[in-house]
PDB file of C-alpha atoms in Angstrom:
ATOM      1  CA  GLN A  77       0.011   0.132   0.049  1.00  0.00           C
ATOM      2  CA  VAL A  78       1.101   3.573  -0.697  1.00  0.00           C
ATOM      3  CA  GLN A  79      -0.006   6.916   0.594  1.00  0.00           C
ATOM      4  CA  LEU A  80       0.297   9.991  -1.606  1.00  0.00           C
ATOM      5  CA  ILE A  81       0.545  13.566  -0.415  1.00  0.00           C
ATOM      6  CA  GLU A  82       0.323  16.476  -2.890  1.00  0.00           C
ATOM      7  CA  SER A  83       1.579  19.958  -2.502  1.00  0.00           C
ATOM      8  CA  GLY A  84       2.321  23.149  -4.452  1.00  0.00           C
ATOM      9  CA  GLY A  85      -1.189  24.298  -5.239  1.00  0.00           C
ATOM     10  CA  GLY A  86      -2.448  28.008  -4.769  1.00  0.00           C
ATOM     11  CA  LEU A  87      -4.022  30.878  -6.271  1.00  0.00           C
ATOM     12  CA  VAL A  88      -2.296  32.533  -9.211  1.00  0.00           C
ATOM     13  CA  GLN A  89      -2.892  34.632 -12.154  1.00  0.00           C
ATOM     14  CA  ALA A  90      -3.030  33.452 -15.681  1.00  0.00           C
ATOM     15  CA  GLY A  91       0.136  32.922 -17.457  1.00  0.00           C
ATOM     16  CA  VAL A  92       2.303  32.095 -14.525  1.00  0.00           C
ATOM     17  CA  SER A  93       3.693  28.664 -13.692  1.00  0.00           C
ATOM     18  CA  LEU A  94       3.190  26.335 -10.783  1.00  0.00           C
ATOM     19  CA  ARG A  95       4.822  22.976  -9.774  1.00  0.00           C
ATOM     20  CA  LEU A  96       2.911  20.501  -8.069  1.00  0.00           C
ATOM     21  CA  SER A  97       4.624  17.570  -5.946  1.00  0.00           C
ATOM     22  CA  CYS A  98       3.303  14.183  -4.908  1.00  0.00           C
ATOM     23  CA  VAL A  99       5.367  12.352  -2.317  1.00  0.00           C
ATOM     24  CA  ALA A 100       4.645   8.705  -1.731  1.00  0.00           C
ATOM     25  CA  SER A 101       5.195   6.535   1.357  1.00  0.00           C
ATOM     26  CA  GLY A 102       7.031   3.291   1.355  1.00  0.00           C
ATOM     27  CA  ARG A 103      10.026   1.898  -0.409  1.00  0.00           C
ATOM     28  CA  THR A 104       8.418   0.476  -3.732  1.00  0.00           C
ATOM     29  CA  PHE A 105       7.714   3.768  -5.306  1.00  0.00           C
ATOM     30  CA  SER A 106       9.564   2.718  -8.644  1.00  0.00           C
ATOM     31  CA  ARG A 107       6.925  -0.136  -9.103  1.00  0.00           C
ATOM     32  CA  TYR A 108       4.088   2.157  -9.575  1.00  0.00           C
ATOM     33  CA  GLY A 109       2.841   4.098 -12.659  1.00  0.00           C
ATOM     34  CA  MET A 110       1.914   7.516 -11.668  1.00  0.00           C
ATOM     35  CA  GLY A 111      -0.714   9.875 -12.888  1.00  0.00           C
ATOM     36  CA  TRP A 112      -2.177  13.334 -12.219  1.00  0.00           C
ATOM     37  CA  PHE A 113      -5.936  13.937 -12.448  1.00  0.00           C
ATOM     38  CA  ARG A 114      -8.113  17.064 -11.803  1.00  0.00           C
ATOM     39  CA  GLN A 115     -11.551  17.812 -10.840  1.00  0.00           C
ATOM     40  CA  ALA A 116     -13.224  21.131 -11.283  1.00  0.00           C
ATOM     41  CA  PRO A 117     -16.498  21.940  -9.449  1.00  0.00           C
ATOM     42  CA  GLY A 118     -19.438  20.268 -10.985  1.00  0.00           C
ATOM     43  CA  LYS A 119     -17.406  18.114 -13.474  1.00  0.00           C
ATOM     44  CA  GLU A 120     -15.990  14.582 -13.402  1.00  0.00           C
ATOM     45  CA  ARG A 121     -12.274  13.779 -12.578  1.00  0.00           C
ATOM     46  CA  GLU A 122     -10.487  14.017 -15.630  1.00  0.00           C
ATOM     47  CA  PHE A 123      -7.031  12.890 -16.708  1.00  0.00           C
ATOM     48  CA  VAL A 124      -4.039  15.255 -16.915  1.00  0.00           C
ATOM     49  CA  GLY A 125      -0.919  13.323 -17.231  1.00  0.00           C
ATOM     50  CA  ALA A 126       0.732  10.105 -16.577  1.00  0.00           C
ATOM     51  CA  ILE A 127       4.374   8.800 -16.324  1.00  0.00           C
ATOM     52  CA  SER A 128       5.706   5.235 -16.494  1.00  0.00           C
ATOM     53  CA  ARG A 129       7.699   3.586 -13.880  1.00  0.00           C
ATOM     54  CA  ASN A 130      10.987   4.669 -15.179  1.00  0.00           C
ATOM     55  CA  GLY A 131       9.880   8.021 -16.264  1.00  0.00           C
ATOM     56  CA  ASP A 132      10.529   7.256 -19.967  1.00  0.00           C
ATOM     57  CA  THR A 133       7.127   7.501 -21.146  1.00  0.00           C
ATOM     58  CA  THR A 134       4.662  10.202 -20.527  1.00  0.00           C
ATOM     59  CA  ARG A 135       1.286  11.080 -21.834  1.00  0.00           C
ATOM     60  CA  TYR A 136      -0.900  14.177 -21.436  1.00  0.00           C
ATOM     61  CA  ALA A 137      -4.330  15.349 -22.121  1.00  0.00           C
ATOM     62  CA  ASP A 138      -4.701  17.380 -25.191  1.00  0.00           C
ATOM     63  CA  SER A 139      -5.783  20.464 -23.156  1.00  0.00           C
ATOM     64  CA  VAL A 140      -2.383  20.485 -21.345  1.00  0.00           C
ATOM     65  CA  LYS A 141      -0.069  19.251 -23.809  1.00  0.00           C
ATOM     66  CA  GLY A 142       2.746  21.556 -24.461  1.00  0.00           C
ATOM     67  CA  ARG A 143       2.221  23.531 -21.199  1.00  0.00           C
ATOM     68  CA  PHE A 144       2.297  20.649 -18.460  1.00  0.00           C
ATOM     69  CA  THR A 145       5.222  18.319 -17.840  1.00  0.00           C
ATOM     70  CA  MET A 146       5.495  15.408 -15.575  1.00  0.00           C
ATOM     71  CA  SER A 147       8.619  13.953 -14.128  1.00  0.00           C
ATOM     72  CA  ARG A 148       9.448  11.617 -11.410  1.00  0.00           C
ATOM     73  CA  ASP A 149      12.431  11.114  -8.815  1.00  0.00           C
ATOM     74  CA  ASN A 150      12.257   7.476  -7.846  1.00  0.00           C
ATOM     75  CA  ALA A 151      15.039   8.010  -5.277  1.00  0.00           C
ATOM     76  CA  ALA A 152      12.929  10.679  -3.751  1.00  0.00           C
ATOM     77  CA  ASN A 153       9.542   8.871  -4.020  1.00  0.00           C
ATOM     78  CA  THR A 154       8.178  11.831  -5.758  1.00  0.00           C
ATOM     79  CA  VAL A 155       6.350  12.760  -8.854  1.00  0.00           C
ATOM     80  CA  TYR A 156       5.936  16.407 -10.213  1.00  0.00           C
ATOM     81  CA  LEU A 157       3.729  18.217 -12.459  1.00  0.00           C
ATOM     82  CA  GLN A 158       5.254  21.405 -13.956  1.00  0.00           C
ATOM     83  CA  MET A 159       2.461  23.679 -15.136  1.00  0.00           C
ATOM     84  CA  ASN A 160       3.191  26.611 -17.313  1.00  0.00           C
ATOM     85  CA  SER A 161       1.126  29.113 -19.030  1.00  0.00           C
ATOM     86  CA  LEU A 162      -1.810  28.640 -16.578  1.00  0.00           C
ATOM     87  CA  LYS A 163      -5.280  29.375 -17.847  1.00  0.00           C
ATOM     88  CA  PRO A 164      -8.356  29.924 -15.701  1.00  0.00           C
ATOM     89  CA  GLU A 165      -9.877  26.665 -17.272  1.00  0.00           C
ATOM     90  CA  ASP A 166      -6.911  24.997 -15.247  1.00  0.00           C
ATOM     91  CA  THR A 167      -8.558  25.649 -11.935  1.00  0.00           C
ATOM     92  CA  ALA A 168      -9.506  22.442 -10.133  1.00  0.00           C
ATOM     93  CA  VAL A 169      -8.372  20.095  -7.336  1.00  0.00           C
ATOM     94  CA  TYR A 170      -5.498  18.217  -8.600  1.00  0.00           C
ATOM     95  CA  TYR A 171      -4.967  14.643  -7.540  1.00  0.00           C
ATOM     96  CA  CYS A 172      -1.815  12.474  -7.741  1.00  0.00           C
ATOM     97  CA  ALA A 173      -2.585   8.768  -8.139  1.00  0.00           C
ATOM     98  CA  ALA A 174      -0.548   5.471  -8.256  1.00  0.00           C
ATOM     99  CA  ARG A 175      -1.098   2.363 -10.311  1.00  0.00           C
ATOM    100  CA  SER A 176      -0.030  -1.070  -9.136  1.00  0.00           C
ATOM    101  CA  PHE A 177       1.078  -3.823 -11.407  1.00  0.00           C
ATOM    102  CA  ALA A 178       2.102  -1.340 -14.161  1.00  0.00           C
ATOM    103  CA  THR A 179       4.622  -2.472 -16.764  1.00  0.00           C
ATOM    104  CA  TYR A 180       7.917  -0.788 -16.748  1.00  0.00           C
ATOM    105  CA  TRP A 181       7.251   1.484 -19.720  1.00  0.00           C
ATOM    106  CA  SER A 182       3.453   2.100 -19.753  1.00  0.00           C
ATOM    107  CA  ALA A 183       1.568   5.242 -18.787  1.00  0.00           C
ATOM    108  CA  SER A 184      -2.270   5.031 -18.256  1.00  0.00           C
ATOM    109  CA  THR A 185      -4.860   7.661 -18.926  1.00  0.00           C
ATOM    110  CA  SER A 186      -7.695   5.806 -17.190  1.00  0.00           C
ATOM    111  CA  LYS A 187      -8.487   6.665 -13.683  1.00  0.00           C
ATOM    112  CA  ASP A 188     -10.161   3.306 -13.413  1.00  0.00           C
ATOM    113  CA  GLU A 189      -6.620   1.783 -13.522  1.00  0.00           C
ATOM    114  CA  TYR A 190      -5.273   3.742 -10.570  1.00  0.00           C
ATOM    115  CA  ASP A 191      -5.445   2.117  -7.008  1.00  0.00           C
ATOM    116  CA  TYR A 192      -4.210   4.900  -4.833  1.00  0.00           C
ATOM    117  CA  TRP A 193      -5.205   8.474  -4.552  1.00  0.00           C
ATOM    118  CA  GLY A 194      -3.909  11.600  -2.842  1.00  0.00           C
ATOM    119  CA  GLN A 195      -6.272  13.958  -1.025  1.00  0.00           C
ATOM    120  CA  GLY A 196      -5.756  16.631  -3.718  1.00  0.00           C
ATOM    121  CA  THR A 197      -4.320  20.112  -3.860  1.00  0.00           C
ATOM    122  CA  GLN A 198      -6.374  23.088  -5.099  1.00  0.00           C
ATOM    123  CA  VAL A 199      -5.116  25.230  -8.029  1.00  0.00           C
ATOM    124  CA  THR A 200      -6.865  28.382  -8.779  1.00  0.00           C
ATOM    125  CA  VAL A 201      -6.074  30.533 -11.798  1.00  0.00           C
ATOM    126  CA  SER A 202      -7.556  33.952 -12.083  1.00  0.00           C
ATOM    127  CA  SER A 203      -8.001  35.962 -15.241  1.00  0.00           C
TER     128      SER A 203
END
């Protein structure tokens, strides 16, 4: 089992950058595929980005492609989401998620494939 704790959210103006971090408990972080999802008020939770166990494969939602970048540091049990050129429509609670039994190179976009979730961190982008 793994526990996930997100940080780095906040209230920012459009156009600036934020970096979210997600720290995982335990000593087997490298065994998990990782993902970021977000949920805006009144909307379903949606995929943002995913990264494979070794960090070589990343996938992004079309809405964030070219602006957001995921990375991971397996030695530090941490996954990051660098968010540049933020827009008001990026406003949401951002959740980190971990996927068990992930193959070494795969990155999943489906929230149903993730077993563990953090508590979320709020990102609010004002215009």
